[in-house]
Amino acid sequence: MSPLPQPPDAMPDAALLVAYANGDPEAARLLAARVLPRVLGQATRMLQDRAEAEDVAQEAMLRLWRIAPDWRQGEAQVTTWLFRVVANLCTDRLRRRKRTGVGLDQIAEPVDQTPGAAAGLQTAARLRALSDALAELPERQAQAVALRHLEGLSNPEIAVIMDISPRAVESLTARGKRALAAILAGRRDALGYDDDGSTDG
Amino acid sequence: MDDLDTLFATARTQFPPPGDDLVARVLADAAAQQPGPAIPRRHRSRGAGWLQDLLGGWPALTGVIAAGLAGLWIGAAPPAGVEGLAAELVGTTQTVTFLPETDVTLFEDPTDG
């Protein structure tokens, strides 16, 4: 598999998508090179499961290819659309995870296998616990919290992605963050926070 | 909340590069979903295609033909009352003679009768 080419920065994502829809054989490679790392990153940060994140990334890109012939330039940003699709696909996965009860102890491998095994495993376990805690939140809260605190987006950006007002985003993220803190507080021992001297928030 | 903010910050450092397998799957999907190159429609030069396009398709074209035939028939064999109706609508009827009798006599054969 040859590496993905680096697209020229001047060409907007939407123009590449339209070129793809018009049959340009190179457009898909250029667009994937630009957006796939971001899509996979968002899914990974939310799910903390490499295989699930890759499935979500593939599904999000598939939906992008399918919508290409109907894409209207100027109406939406490709990145905004992808943020929304990935957030929705991830909350679907989290809901399924919660329903089927796939928990932390059933995960074979951590996502982040950094050297220094013990510390790496503990970090991975905590990140997975964060993801599991997101699964406990109402979907909109989980999406708003993830976009704000995992993606680092601003409230107005999240408002566009979620099609709600910035004030509603503020409310969702505040309530979601409080709920997450409460859920994780109940797992401090299991996650080793008391071993490494972390302070309670 | 400190633990949570630390976790968020740690998660934000995760940027896993897409593996070759994922890239291959994504591009295979793209190839399978890609519409063919746009092919311009061939110009139709046969028959009444241009007229059909101009009028808006076969239904409109058959309507025009039917109206034309009806007009031709009414002109050739006007139903009773059409002339009276025309007189009422127009107000008067005039007869125009293109070949006055005086002129006609110029062309008459003097050897005739």
mmCIF file of C-alpha atoms in Angstrom:
data_model
loop_
_atom_site.group_PDB
_atom_site.id
_atom_site.type_symbol
_atom_site.label_atom_id
_atom_site.label_comp_id
_atom_site.label_asym_id
_atom_site.label_seq_id
_atom_site.Cartn_x
_atom_site.Cartn_y
_atom_site.Cartn_z
ATOM 1 C CA MET A 1 0.000 0.000 0.000
ATOM 2 C CA SER A 2 1.600 3.247 -1.057
ATOM 3 C CA PRO A 3 1.409 6.088 1.469
ATOM 4 C CA LEU A 4 -1.327 8.633 1.078
ATOM 5 C CA PRO A 5 -0.219 11.700 -0.896
ATOM 6 C CA GLN A 6 -0.224 15.087 0.754
ATOM 7 C CA PRO A 7 -2.930 17.256 -0.832
ATOM 8 C CA PRO A 8 -2.194 20.822 -1.838
ATOM 9 C CA ASP A 9 -3.346 23.058 1.018
ATOM 10 C CA ALA A 10 -4.992 25.537 -1.303
ATOM 11 C CA MET A 11 -7.654 23.108 -2.490
ATOM 12 C CA PRO A 12 -10.685 23.107 -0.162
ATOM 13 C CA ASP A 13 -12.015 19.786 1.135
ATOM 14 C CA ALA A 14 -15.347 20.392 -0.568
ATOM 15 C CA ALA A 15 -13.641 20.926 -3.937
ATOM 16 C CA LEU A 16 -11.864 17.588 -3.550
ATOM 17 C CA LEU A 17 -15.156 15.942 -2.658
ATOM 18 C CA VAL A 18 -16.838 17.367 -5.762
ATOM 19 C CA ALA A 19 -13.863 16.264 -7.874
ATOM 20 C CA TYR A 20 -14.305 12.773 -6.426
ATOM 21 C CA ALA A 21 -18.006 12.832 -7.292
ATOM 22 C CA ASN A 22 -17.100 13.871 -10.840
ATOM 23 C CA GLY A 23 -14.946 10.784 -11.239
ATOM 24 C CA ASP A 24 -11.475 12.192 -10.495
ATOM 25 C CA PRO A 25 -9.541 9.042 -9.534
ATOM 26 C CA GLU A 26 -6.981 10.908 -7.402
ATOM 27 C CA ALA A 27 -9.420 13.008 -5.360
ATOM 28 C CA ALA A 28 -10.319 10.262 -2.868
ATOM 29 C CA ARG A 29 -6.669 9.656 -1.991
ATOM 30 C CA LEU A 30 -6.037 13.359 -1.513
ATOM 31 C CA LEU A 31 -9.130 13.874 0.617
ATOM 32 C CA ALA A 32 -8.494 10.765 2.708
ATOM 33 C CA ALA A 33 -4.931 11.929 3.346
ATOM 34 C CA ARG A 34 -6.295 15.158 4.729
ATOM 35 C CA VAL A 35 -9.274 14.053 6.817
ATOM 36 C CA LEU A 36 -8.781 10.405 7.762
ATOM 37 C CA PRO A 37 -6.164 11.064 10.513
ATOM 38 C CA ARG A 38 -8.537 13.575 12.114
ATOM 39 C CA VAL A 39 -11.494 11.207 11.843
ATOM 40 C CA LEU A 40 -9.537 8.311 13.340
ATOM 41 C CA GLY A 41 -8.178 10.560 16.085
ATOM 42 C CA GLN A 42 -11.649 11.726 17.125
ATOM 43 C CA ALA A 43 -12.973 8.161 17.191
ATOM 44 C CA THR A 44 -9.945 6.920 19.150
ATOM 45 C CA ARG A 45 -10.171 9.645 21.781
ATOM 46 C CA MET A 46 -13.847 8.936 22.325
ATOM 47 C CA LEU A 47 -13.814 5.133 22.191
ATOM 48 C CA GLN A 48 -10.309 4.226 23.445
ATOM 49 C CA ASP A 49 -10.466 1.078 21.364
ATOM 50 C CA ARG A 50 -8.351 0.857 18.233
ATOM 51 C CA ALA A 51 -10.492 -1.664 16.333
ATOM 52 C CA GLU A 52 -13.739 0.144 17.112
ATOM 53 C CA ALA A 53 -12.194 3.494 16.213
ATOM 54 C CA GLU A 54 -11.023 2.145 12.850
ATOM 55 C CA ASP A 55 -14.477 0.746 12.111
ATOM 56 C CA VAL A 56 -16.036 4.117 12.930
ATOM 57 C CA ALA A 57 -13.482 5.937 10.777
ATOM 58 C CA GLN A 58 -14.173 3.648 7.831
ATOM 59 C CA GLU A 59 -17.940 4.039 8.257
ATOM 60 C CA ALA A 60 -17.691 7.836 8.476
ATOM 61 C CA MET A 61 -15.579 7.965 5.322
ATOM 62 C CA LEU A 62 -17.996 5.613 3.559
ATOM 63 C CA ARG A 63 -20.841 7.991 4.363
ATOM 64 C CA LEU A 64 -18.745 10.843 2.977
ATOM 65 C CA TRP A 65 -18.190 8.992 -0.324
ATOM 66 C CA ARG A 66 -21.900 8.258 -0.541
ATOM 67 C CA ILE A 67 -23.003 11.822 0.035
ATOM 68 C CA ALA A 68 -20.424 13.239 -2.416
ATOM 69 C CA PRO A 69 -22.722 13.395 -5.487
ATOM 70 C CA ASP A 70 -25.258 15.448 -3.486
ATOM 71 C CA TRP A 71 -22.726 17.672 -1.704
ATOM 72 C CA ARG A 72 -23.500 21.377 -2.049
ATOM 73 C CA GLN A 73 -20.427 23.522 -1.795
ATOM 74 C CA GLY A 74 -20.772 26.431 0.577
ATOM 75 C CA GLU A 75 -23.575 24.916 2.660
ATOM 76 C CA ALA A 76 -21.396 22.977 5.093
ATOM 77 C CA GLN A 77 -17.747 22.317 5.807
ATOM 78 C CA VAL A 78 -16.596 18.766 5.221
ATOM 79 C CA THR A 79 -14.794 18.793 8.578
ATOM 80 C CA THR A 80 -17.912 20.011 10.414
ATOM 81 C CA TRP A 81 -19.970 17.284 8.757
ATOM 82 C CA LEU A 82 -17.380 14.648 9.694
ATOM 83 C CA PHE A 83 -17.190 15.811 13.315
ATOM 84 C CA ARG A 84 -20.966 15.333 13.545
ATOM 85 C CA VAL A 85 -20.973 11.922 11.855
ATOM 86 C CA VAL A 86 -18.087 10.578 13.930
ATOM 87 C CA ALA A 87 -19.650 11.878 17.170
ATOM 88 C CA ASN A 88 -22.922 10.154 16.289
ATOM 89 C CA LEU A 89 -21.233 6.895 15.324
ATOM 90 C CA CYS A 90 -19.184 6.933 18.529
ATOM 91 C CA THR A 91 -22.174 7.501 20.795
ATOM 92 C CA ASP A 92 -23.902 4.613 18.987
ATOM 93 C CA ARG A 93 -20.893 2.436 19.826
ATOM 94 C CA LEU A 94 -20.822 3.637 23.425
ATOM 95 C CA ARG A 95 -24.514 2.882 23.817
ATOM 96 C CA ARG A 96 -23.933 -0.627 22.439
ATOM 97 C CA ARG A 97 -20.945 -1.077 24.770
ATOM 98 C CA LYS A 98 -23.066 -0.079 27.744
ATOM 99 C CA ARG A 99 -25.886 -2.410 26.675
ATOM 100 C CA THR A 100 -23.627 -5.414 26.105
ATOM 101 C CA GLY A 101 -21.580 -4.693 29.218
ATOM 102 C CA VAL A 102 -18.134 -4.787 27.566
ATOM 103 C CA GLY A 103 -16.107 -3.249 30.375
ATOM 104 C CA LEU A 104 -12.575 -2.358 31.184
ATOM 105 C CA ASP A 105 -11.593 -5.805 32.403
ATOM 106 C CA GLN A 106 -12.612 -7.342 29.084
ATOM 107 C CA ILE A 107 -10.257 -5.261 27.002
ATOM 108 C CA ALA A 108 -7.283 -7.272 25.815
ATOM 109 C CA GLU A 109 -4.939 -4.477 24.784
ATOM 110 C CA PRO A 110 -4.718 -0.813 25.659
ATOM 111 C CA VAL A 111 -4.813 1.715 22.807
ATOM 112 C CA ASP A 112 -1.740 3.545 23.944
ATOM 113 C CA GLN A 113 1.116 1.107 24.375
ATOM 114 C CA THR A 114 3.810 3.506 25.510
ATOM 115 C CA PRO A 115 7.101 2.206 26.823
ATOM 116 C CA GLY A 116 7.253 1.926 30.584
ATOM 117 C CA ALA A 117 4.619 -0.735 30.699
ATOM 118 C CA ALA A 118 3.006 -0.152 34.100
ATOM 119 C CA ALA A 119 2.493 3.586 33.717
ATOM 120 C CA GLY A 120 1.324 3.073 30.144
ATOM 121 C CA LEU A 121 -1.186 0.444 31.137
ATOM 122 C CA GLN A 122 -2.503 2.614 33.932
ATOM 123 C CA THR A 123 -2.915 5.578 31.583
ATOM 124 C CA ALA A 124 -4.695 3.374 29.078
ATOM 125 C CA ALA A 125 -6.976 2.017 31.791
ATOM 126 C CA ARG A 126 -7.876 5.519 32.924
ATOM 127 C CA LEU A 127 -8.595 6.667 29.380
ATOM 128 C CA ARG A 128 -10.758 3.630 28.831
ATOM 129 C CA ALA A 129 -12.572 4.390 32.077
ATOM 130 C CA LEU A 130 -13.195 7.893 30.744
ATOM 131 C CA SER A 131 -14.651 6.423 27.571
ATOM 132 C CA ASP A 132 -16.832 4.022 29.568
ATOM 133 C CA ALA A 133 -17.999 6.924 31.696
ATOM 134 C CA LEU A 134 -18.972 8.823 28.526
ATOM 135 C CA ALA A 135 -21.200 5.842 27.717
ATOM 136 C CA GLU A 136 -23.110 6.535 30.933
ATOM 137 C CA LEU A 137 -24.074 10.055 29.844
ATOM 138 C CA PRO A 138 -27.057 11.037 27.710
ATOM 139 C CA GLU A 139 -25.895 11.064 24.072
ATOM 140 C CA ARG A 140 -25.985 14.822 23.542
ATOM 141 C CA GLN A 141 -24.067 15.443 26.744
ATOM 142 C CA ALA A 142 -21.450 12.865 25.772
ATOM 143 C CA GLN A 143 -21.054 14.443 22.323
ATOM 144 C CA ALA A 144 -20.767 17.972 23.668
ATOM 145 C CA VAL A 145 -18.229 16.974 26.330
ATOM 146 C CA ALA A 146 -16.161 14.997 23.823
ATOM 147 C CA LEU A 147 -16.121 17.807 21.266
ATOM 148 C CA ARG A 148 -15.220 20.376 23.922
ATOM 149 C CA HIS A 149 -12.705 18.511 26.047
ATOM 150 C CA LEU A 150 -11.351 15.742 23.793
ATOM 151 C CA GLU A 151 -11.293 17.684 20.513
ATOM 152 C CA GLY A 152 -10.664 21.091 22.085
ATOM 153 C CA LEU A 153 -13.333 22.838 19.997
ATOM 154 C CA SER A 154 -14.933 26.119 21.006
ATOM 155 C CA ASN A 155 -18.585 26.402 22.032
ATOM 156 C CA PRO A 156 -19.585 28.211 18.803
ATOM 157 C CA GLU A 157 -17.874 25.478 16.735
ATOM 158 C CA ILE A 158 -19.678 22.772 18.683
ATOM 159 C CA ALA A 159 -22.942 24.678 18.297
ATOM 160 C CA VAL A 160 -22.598 24.477 14.500
ATOM 161 C CA ILE A 161 -21.688 20.790 14.591
ATOM 162 C CA MET A 162 -24.570 19.873 16.899
ATOM 163 C CA ASP A 163 -26.974 22.395 15.392
ATOM 164 C CA ILE A 164 -27.817 23.981 18.746
ATOM 165 C CA SER A 165 -27.108 27.341 20.380
ATOM 166 C CA PRO A 166 -23.770 28.094 22.100
ATOM 167 C CA ARG A 167 -25.649 28.478 25.377
ATOM 168 C CA ALA A 168 -27.079 24.997 24.994
ATOM 169 C CA VAL A 169 -23.553 23.714 24.356
ATOM 170 C CA GLU A 170 -22.366 25.411 27.528
ATOM 171 C CA SER A 171 -25.150 23.809 29.514
ATOM 172 C CA LEU A 172 -24.549 20.341 28.035
ATOM 173 C CA THR A 173 -20.800 20.416 28.633
ATOM 174 C CA ALA A 174 -21.136 21.705 32.205
ATOM 175 C CA ARG A 175 -23.658 19.046 33.179
ATOM 176 C CA GLY A 176 -21.753 16.352 31.302
ATOM 177 C CA LYS A 177 -18.458 17.186 32.935
ATOM 178 C CA ARG A 178 -19.981 17.146 36.412
ATOM 179 C CA ALA A 179 -21.573 13.763 35.713
ATOM 180 C CA LEU A 180 -18.286 12.362 34.385
ATOM 181 C CA ALA A 181 -16.423 13.538 37.479
ATOM 182 C CA ALA A 182 -18.998 11.849 39.703
ATOM 183 C CA ILE A 183 -18.776 8.573 37.772
ATOM 184 C CA LEU A 184 -14.971 8.514 37.808
ATOM 185 C CA ALA A 185 -14.834 9.489 41.494
ATOM 186 C CA GLY A 186 -16.460 6.165 42.260
ATOM 187 C CA ARG A 187 -13.630 4.367 40.475
ATOM 188 C CA ARG A 188 -10.623 6.141 41.947
ATOM 189 C CA ASP A 189 -9.315 3.037 43.702
ATOM 190 C CA ALA A 190 -9.733 0.826 40.661
ATOM 191 C CA LEU A 191 -7.896 3.332 38.504
ATOM 192 C CA GLY A 192 -5.009 3.730 40.955
ATOM 193 C CA TYR A 193 -5.487 7.416 41.655
ATOM 194 C CA ASP A 194 -4.860 6.922 45.356
ATOM 195 C CA ASP A 195 -1.576 5.139 44.597
ATOM 196 C CA ASP A 196 0.061 7.991 42.724
ATOM 197 C CA GLY A 197 -0.997 10.823 44.987
ATOM 198 C CA SER A 198 -3.502 12.465 42.660
ATOM 199 C CA THR A 199 -5.767 14.932 44.330
ATOM 200 C CA ASP A 200 -9.501 14.758 44.189
ATOM 201 C CA GLY A 201 -11.148 17.370 42.001
ATOM 202 C CA MET B 1 -12.178 17.734 38.500
ATOM 203 C CA ASP B 2 -8.360 17.841 38.371
ATOM 204 C CA ASP B 3 -8.183 14.143 37.550
ATOM 205 C CA LEU B 4 -10.739 14.639 34.818
ATOM 206 C CA ASP B 5 -8.935 17.617 33.299
ATOM 207 C CA THR B 6 -5.698 15.616 33.365
ATOM 208 C CA LEU B 7 -7.428 12.747 31.591
ATOM 209 C CA PHE B 8 -8.857 15.090 28.974
ATOM 210 C CA ALA B 9 -5.396 16.563 28.405
ATOM 211 C CA THR B 10 -3.879 13.097 28.045
ATOM 212 C CA ALA B 11 -6.554 12.038 25.575
ATOM 213 C CA ARG B 12 -5.941 15.151 23.484
ATOM 214 C CA THR B 13 -2.387 13.955 22.832
ATOM 215 C CA GLN B 14 -3.630 10.839 21.041
ATOM 216 C CA PHE B 15 -3.100 11.113 17.309
ATOM 217 C CA PRO B 16 -2.875 7.558 16.005
ATOM 218 C CA PRO B 17 -1.834 7.510 12.338
ATOM 219 C CA PRO B 18 -4.148 5.497 10.096
ATOM 220 C CA GLY B 19 -2.607 2.100 9.365
ATOM 221 C CA ASP B 20 -2.135 0.750 5.860
ATOM 222 C CA ASP B 21 -5.025 -1.655 6.306
ATOM 223 C CA LEU B 22 -7.469 1.107 7.252
ATOM 224 C CA VAL B 23 -6.269 3.294 4.362
ATOM 225 C CA ALA B 24 -6.767 0.378 1.972
ATOM 226 C CA ARG B 25 -10.292 -0.247 3.275
ATOM 227 C CA VAL B 26 -11.223 3.429 2.999
ATOM 228 C CA LEU B 27 -9.868 3.758 -0.550
ATOM 229 C CA ALA B 28 -11.544 0.520 -1.613
ATOM 230 C CA ASP B 29 -14.855 1.939 -0.372
ATOM 231 C CA ALA B 30 -14.145 5.159 -2.238
ATOM 232 C CA ALA B 31 -13.467 3.297 -5.478
ATOM 233 C CA ALA B 32 -16.612 1.194 -5.074
ATOM 234 C CA GLN B 33 -18.802 4.234 -4.378
ATOM 235 C CA GLN B 34 -17.296 6.631 -6.909
ATOM 236 C CA PRO B 35 -19.667 7.699 -9.670
ATOM 237 C CA GLY B 36 -18.287 7.401 -13.214
ATOM 238 C CA PRO B 37 -16.915 10.449 -15.011
ATOM 239 C CA ALA B 38 -19.641 12.807 -16.168
ATOM 240 C CA ILE B 39 -20.482 12.011 -19.820
ATOM 241 C CA PRO B 40 -22.172 14.810 -21.802
ATOM 242 C CA ARG B 41 -25.494 13.801 -23.338
ATOM 243 C CA ARG B 42 -25.325 13.182 -27.094
ATOM 244 C CA HIS B 43 -27.080 15.734 -29.232
ATOM 245 C CA ARG B 44 -30.162 14.206 -30.782
ATOM 246 C CA SER B 45 -30.228 15.100 -34.469
ATOM 247 C CA ARG B 46 -32.772 12.645 -35.805
ATOM 248 C CA GLY B 47 -36.504 13.219 -36.376
ATOM 249 C CA ALA B 48 -38.469 15.753 -34.393
ATOM 250 C CA GLY B 49 -36.315 15.513 -31.269
ATOM 251 C CA TRP B 50 -35.453 19.208 -31.324
ATOM 252 C CA LEU B 51 -39.148 20.153 -31.605
ATOM 253 C CA GLN B 52 -40.049 17.744 -28.825
ATOM 254 C CA ASP B 53 -37.403 19.327 -26.571
ATOM 255 C CA LEU B 54 -38.590 22.812 -27.499
ATOM 256 C CA LEU B 55 -42.233 22.128 -26.671
ATOM 257 C CA GLY B 56 -41.648 20.034 -23.595
ATOM 258 C CA GLY B 57 -41.929 16.408 -24.622
ATOM 259 C CA TRP B 58 -44.348 14.105 -26.353
ATOM 260 C CA PRO B 59 -47.537 15.064 -24.448
ATOM 261 C CA ALA B 60 -47.188 18.699 -25.467
ATOM 262 C CA LEU B 61 -46.243 17.771 -29.015
ATOM 263 C CA THR B 62 -49.310 15.522 -29.526
ATOM 264 C CA GLY B 63 -51.516 18.300 -28.129
ATOM 265 C CA VAL B 64 -50.138 20.732 -30.695
ATOM 266 C CA ILE B 65 -50.676 18.234 -33.526
ATOM 267 C CA ALA B 66 -54.274 17.529 -32.400
ATOM 268 C CA ALA B 67 -55.069 21.241 -32.214
ATOM 269 C CA GLY B 68 -53.645 21.755 -35.705
ATOM 270 C CA LEU B 69 -55.703 18.923 -37.192
ATOM 271 C CA ALA B 70 -58.863 20.204 -35.485
ATOM 272 C CA GLY B 71 -58.274 23.687 -36.908
ATOM 273 C CA LEU B 72 -57.736 22.267 -40.390
ATOM 274 C CA TRP B 73 -60.968 20.275 -40.184
ATOM 275 C CA ILE B 74 -63.023 23.227 -38.939
ATOM 276 C CA GLY B 75 -61.609 25.337 -41.760
ATOM 277 C CA ALA B 76 -62.434 22.761 -44.447
ATOM 278 C CA ALA B 77 -65.898 21.817 -43.201
ATOM 279 C CA PRO B 78 -67.173 24.337 -40.674
ATOM 280 C CA PRO B 79 -69.964 22.961 -38.501
ATOM 281 C CA ALA B 80 -73.337 24.676 -38.695
ATOM 282 C CA GLY B 81 -73.430 27.861 -36.663
ATOM 283 C CA VAL B 82 -69.702 28.626 -36.815
ATOM 284 C CA GLU B 83 -70.153 31.275 -39.493
ATOM 285 C CA GLY B 84 -73.041 32.860 -37.548
ATOM 286 C CA LEU B 85 -70.980 32.775 -34.394
ATOM 287 C CA ALA B 86 -68.040 34.403 -36.158
ATOM 288 C CA ALA B 87 -70.327 37.146 -37.443
ATOM 289 C CA GLU B 88 -71.626 37.793 -33.954
ATOM 290 C CA LEU B 89 -68.147 37.908 -32.464
ATOM 291 C CA VAL B 90 -66.533 40.051 -35.166
ATOM 292 C CA GLY B 91 -69.620 42.170 -35.705
ATOM 293 C CA THR B 92 -69.774 42.280 -39.483
ATOM 294 C CA THR B 93 -68.968 40.014 -42.368
ATOM 295 C CA GLN B 94 -67.348 41.322 -45.477
ATOM 296 C CA THR B 95 -66.905 39.703 -48.816
ATOM 297 C CA VAL B 96 -63.752 40.515 -50.658
ATOM 298 C CA THR B 97 -63.555 39.800 -54.356
ATOM 299 C CA PHE B 98 -60.071 39.494 -55.650
ATOM 300 C CA LEU B 99 -61.089 39.191 -59.264
ATOM 301 C CA PRO B 100 -63.743 41.830 -60.096
ATOM 302 C CA GLU B 101 -65.997 40.957 -62.999
ATOM 303 C CA THR B 102 -64.577 43.714 -65.193
ATOM 304 C CA ASP B 103 -61.112 42.303 -64.878
ATOM 305 C CA VAL B 104 -62.276 38.782 -65.430
ATOM 306 C CA THR B 105 -63.768 39.744 -68.779
ATOM 307 C CA LEU B 106 -60.305 40.776 -69.978
ATOM 308 C CA PHE B 107 -59.226 37.190 -69.851
ATOM 309 C CA GLU B 108 -62.337 35.771 -71.438
ATOM 310 C CA ASP B 109 -61.865 34.087 -74.750
ATOM 311 C CA PRO B 110 -63.567 36.312 -77.360
ATOM 312 C CA THR B 111 -64.298 33.273 -79.458
ATOM 313 C CA ASP B 112 -66.362 31.845 -76.649
ATOM 314 C CA GLY B 113 -70.077 32.367 -77.049
#
